[in-house]
Amino acid sequence: MSRDTTTPDDAAAFEAAATTSGTATSAGENIPGDLLPLCREHICPVCPEKAQADEQRLRALADLENTKKRLQREKDEQVRYAAETVLADLLPTLDNLDLALQYGQGSAECRNMLVGVEMTRKLLLEALGRHGLEAVGEAGEPFTPELHEAMSHEDRGDMPADHVATVMMKGYRLKERLLRPAKVTVSRTPG
């Protein structure tokens, strides 16, 4: 917002000075000495408003940049984990394939079917792996609460305490995000 406080007498005096001494420049080098304070008097009331407007403009630009960066981060995160819900919905299917393989191991009649189930499981894991899914929880590894859910303790003399004794249900991770912790039994020293 600029305020025009120039009176007709001031404008006439300024124009007369400009025509007699050359053109006026923004630096004030061709403005006669008696008109220079008059020009500054009309400009200076605007200075605090201009400084405030400049500060507001800089803040608005900084806010805009921060918003752009935040939105880009959120978009990258959404793209990175877009398949999370679909992959999480497929985990029970993997569990059922694992159970079918586990329970059919001793049966001679099921051998051909188990080969097909194993191939299906392998293809599904490969496809999901291309999207960043990986299994977590192996027997013998140290128990980690971030990756494992302890279902019970098991006295084991053949492994150190606080290690995964048995994996009851595999856990899965999508890139760095855990979709489901592995359900395990944790070893402890008998005694």
Coordinates of C-alpha atoms in Angstrom, one line a residue:
M1 CA 0.0 0.0 0.0
S2 CA 1.6 3.3 -1.0
R3 CA 0.5 6.7 0.2
D4 CA 0.7 9.6 -2.2
T5 CA 1.3 12.7 -0.1
T6 CA 2.6 14.8 -2.9
T7 CA 0.8 18.1 -3.2
P8 CA 0.3 19.9 -6.5
D9 CA 2.9 22.5 -5.5
D10 CA 5.5 19.8 -4.7
A11 CA 4.9 18.1 -8.0
A12 CA 5.2 21.4 -9.9
A13 CA 8.5 22.2 -8.1
F14 CA 9.9 18.7 -8.8
E15 CA 9.0 18.9 -12.5
A16 CA 10.5 22.4 -12.8
A17 CA 13.7 21.3 -11.2
A18 CA 13.9 18.2 -13.4
T19 CA 13.5 20.2 -16.6
T20 CA 16.1 22.9 -15.5
S21 CA 18.8 20.5 -14.3
G22 CA 18.3 17.4 -16.5
T23 CA 16.4 14.3 -15.9
A24 CA 16.0 12.9 -12.4
T25 CA 17.4 9.5 -11.7
S26 CA 16.7 7.0 -9.1
A27 CA 20.1 7.6 -7.5
G28 CA 19.2 11.3 -7.1
E29 CA 22.4 12.6 -8.8
N30 CA 20.6 15.1 -11.0
I31 CA 18.0 16.3 -8.4
P32 CA 18.8 19.7 -7.1
G33 CA 19.8 19.9 -3.4
D34 CA 16.7 21.7 -2.2
L35 CA 14.4 19.0 -3.7
L36 CA 16.3 16.0 -2.5
P37 CA 15.1 16.2 1.2
L38 CA 11.5 16.7 -0.2
C39 CA 11.8 13.5 -2.3
R40 CA 13.2 11.6 0.7
E41 CA 10.4 12.9 2.9
H42 CA 7.8 11.4 0.5
I43 CA 9.7 8.1 0.1
C44 CA 10.6 7.4 3.7
P45 CA 7.1 6.9 5.1
V46 CA 6.8 4.0 2.7
C47 CA 10.1 2.4 3.9
P48 CA 8.7 0.6 7.0
E49 CA 5.7 -0.7 5.0
K50 CA 8.0 -1.9 2.2
A51 CA 10.3 -3.6 4.7
Q52 CA 7.3 -5.3 6.2
A53 CA 6.0 -6.4 2.8
D54 CA 9.4 -7.7 1.8
E55 CA 9.6 -9.7 5.0
Q56 CA 6.1 -11.1 4.5
R57 CA 7.0 -12.0 0.9
L58 CA 10.2 -13.8 2.0
R59 CA 8.2 -15.7 4.7
A60 CA 5.6 -16.7 2.2
L61 CA 8.2 -17.9 -0.3
A62 CA 9.9 -19.9 2.5
D63 CA 6.6 -21.4 3.5
L64 CA 5.9 -22.3 -0.1
E65 CA 9.3 -24.1 -0.4
N66 CA 8.8 -26.0 2.8
T67 CA 5.3 -27.1 1.7
K68 CA 6.7 -28.2 -1.7
K69 CA 9.4 -30.3 0.1
R70 CA 6.9 -31.8 2.5
L71 CA 4.5 -32.7 -0.2
Q72 CA 7.3 -34.3 -2.3
R73 CA 8.4 -36.3 0.8
E74 CA 4.8 -37.5 1.4
K75 CA 4.4 -38.4 -2.3
D76 CA 7.7 -40.3 -2.3
E77 CA 6.6 -42.2 0.8
Q78 CA 3.2 -43.1 -0.7
V79 CA 4.8 -44.3 -3.9
R80 CA 7.4 -46.3 -2.0
Y81 CA 4.8 -48.1 0.1
A82 CA 1.8 -48.1 -2.3
A83 CA 1.7 -51.9 -2.4
E84 CA 1.7 -52.3 1.4
T85 CA -2.0 -53.1 1.8
V86 CA -2.1 -55.5 -1.1
L87 CA 1.0 -57.3 0.1
A88 CA -0.3 -57.5 3.7
D89 CA -3.5 -59.0 2.3
L90 CA -1.5 -61.7 0.6
L91 CA 0.4 -62.8 3.7
P92 CA -2.3 -65.2 4.9
T93 CA -2.1 -66.9 1.5
L94 CA 1.6 -67.4 2.0
D95 CA 0.9 -68.8 5.5
N96 CA -1.6 -71.3 4.1
L97 CA 0.9 -72.4 1.5
D98 CA 3.5 -72.9 4.2
L99 CA 1.0 -74.9 6.3
A100 CA 0.1 -77.1 3.4
L101 CA 3.8 -77.9 2.8
Q102 CA 4.4 -78.5 6.5
Y103 CA 1.5 -80.9 7.0
G104 CA 1.9 -82.8 3.7
Q105 CA 5.5 -83.6 4.2
G106 CA 4.9 -87.2 5.6
S107 CA 2.3 -88.2 3.0
A108 CA 3.4 -90.2 -0.1
E109 CA 0.0 -89.5 -1.8
C110 CA 0.5 -85.8 -1.5
R111 CA 4.0 -85.7 -3.0
N112 CA 3.0 -84.5 -6.4
M113 CA 0.6 -81.9 -5.0
L114 CA 3.3 -80.7 -2.7
V115 CA 5.6 -80.1 -5.6
G116 CA 3.0 -77.9 -7.2
V117 CA 2.3 -76.1 -3.9
E118 CA 6.1 -75.5 -3.4
M119 CA 6.4 -74.1 -7.0
T120 CA 3.4 -71.8 -6.4
R121 CA 4.8 -70.6 -3.1
K122 CA 8.2 -70.0 -4.7
L123 CA 6.7 -68.0 -7.6
L124 CA 4.6 -65.9 -5.3
L125 CA 7.6 -65.1 -3.0
E126 CA 9.6 -64.1 -6.1
A127 CA 6.9 -61.8 -7.3
L128 CA 6.4 -60.2 -3.9
G129 CA 10.2 -59.9 -3.5
R130 CA 10.4 -57.8 -6.6
H131 CA 8.2 -55.3 -4.8
G132 CA 10.4 -55.3 -1.8
L133 CA 8.8 -57.9 0.5
E134 CA 11.2 -60.1 2.5
A135 CA 10.6 -62.7 5.2
V136 CA 11.9 -62.1 8.7
G137 CA 12.4 -64.6 11.5
E138 CA 14.7 -67.6 11.3
A139 CA 15.4 -70.2 13.9
G140 CA 18.6 -69.6 15.7
E141 CA 18.9 -65.8 15.2
P142 CA 18.9 -63.5 18.2
F143 CA 15.5 -62.4 19.4
T144 CA 14.7 -58.8 18.4
P145 CA 11.5 -57.3 19.7
E146 CA 11.3 -55.0 16.7
L147 CA 11.1 -58.0 14.3
H148 CA 9.8 -60.9 16.5
E149 CA 6.7 -61.4 18.7
A150 CA 7.4 -63.9 21.5
M151 CA 4.6 -66.4 21.8
S152 CA 6.3 -68.5 24.6
H153 CA 9.6 -69.5 26.0
E154 CA 11.3 -72.8 25.4
D155 CA 14.0 -74.5 27.5
R156 CA 16.8 -75.2 25.1
G157 CA 20.3 -76.4 26.0
D158 CA 21.5 -76.5 22.4
M159 CA 21.3 -72.7 21.8
P160 CA 22.0 -69.5 23.8
A161 CA 19.2 -67.8 25.7
D162 CA 17.1 -65.1 24.0
H163 CA 17.4 -66.6 20.5
V164 CA 14.6 -67.7 18.2
A165 CA 14.0 -71.4 19.0
T166 CA 11.0 -72.0 16.7
V167 CA 9.3 -69.9 14.1
M168 CA 5.6 -70.4 14.5
M169 CA 4.6 -67.9 11.7
K170 CA 7.0 -66.0 9.5
G171 CA 7.1 -62.2 9.7
Y172 CA 7.4 -60.0 6.7
R173 CA 9.0 -56.6 6.0
L174 CA 8.3 -54.3 3.0
K175 CA 11.5 -52.4 2.3
E176 CA 12.3 -50.9 5.8
R177 CA 8.7 -51.1 7.2
L178 CA 7.6 -54.2 9.2
L179 CA 4.3 -55.5 7.9
R180 CA 4.0 -58.3 10.4
P181 CA 6.4 -59.5 13.1
A182 CA 7.5 -63.2 13.1
K183 CA 5.6 -65.2 15.8
V184 CA 8.3 -67.2 17.6
T185 CA 9.2 -69.1 20.7
V186 CA 12.3 -67.8 22.5
S187 CA 15.0 -70.0 24.0
R188 CA 16.0 -69.9 27.6
T189 CA 18.6 -71.9 29.4
P190 CA 17.1 -74.8 31.3
G191 CA 17.3 -74.5 35.0

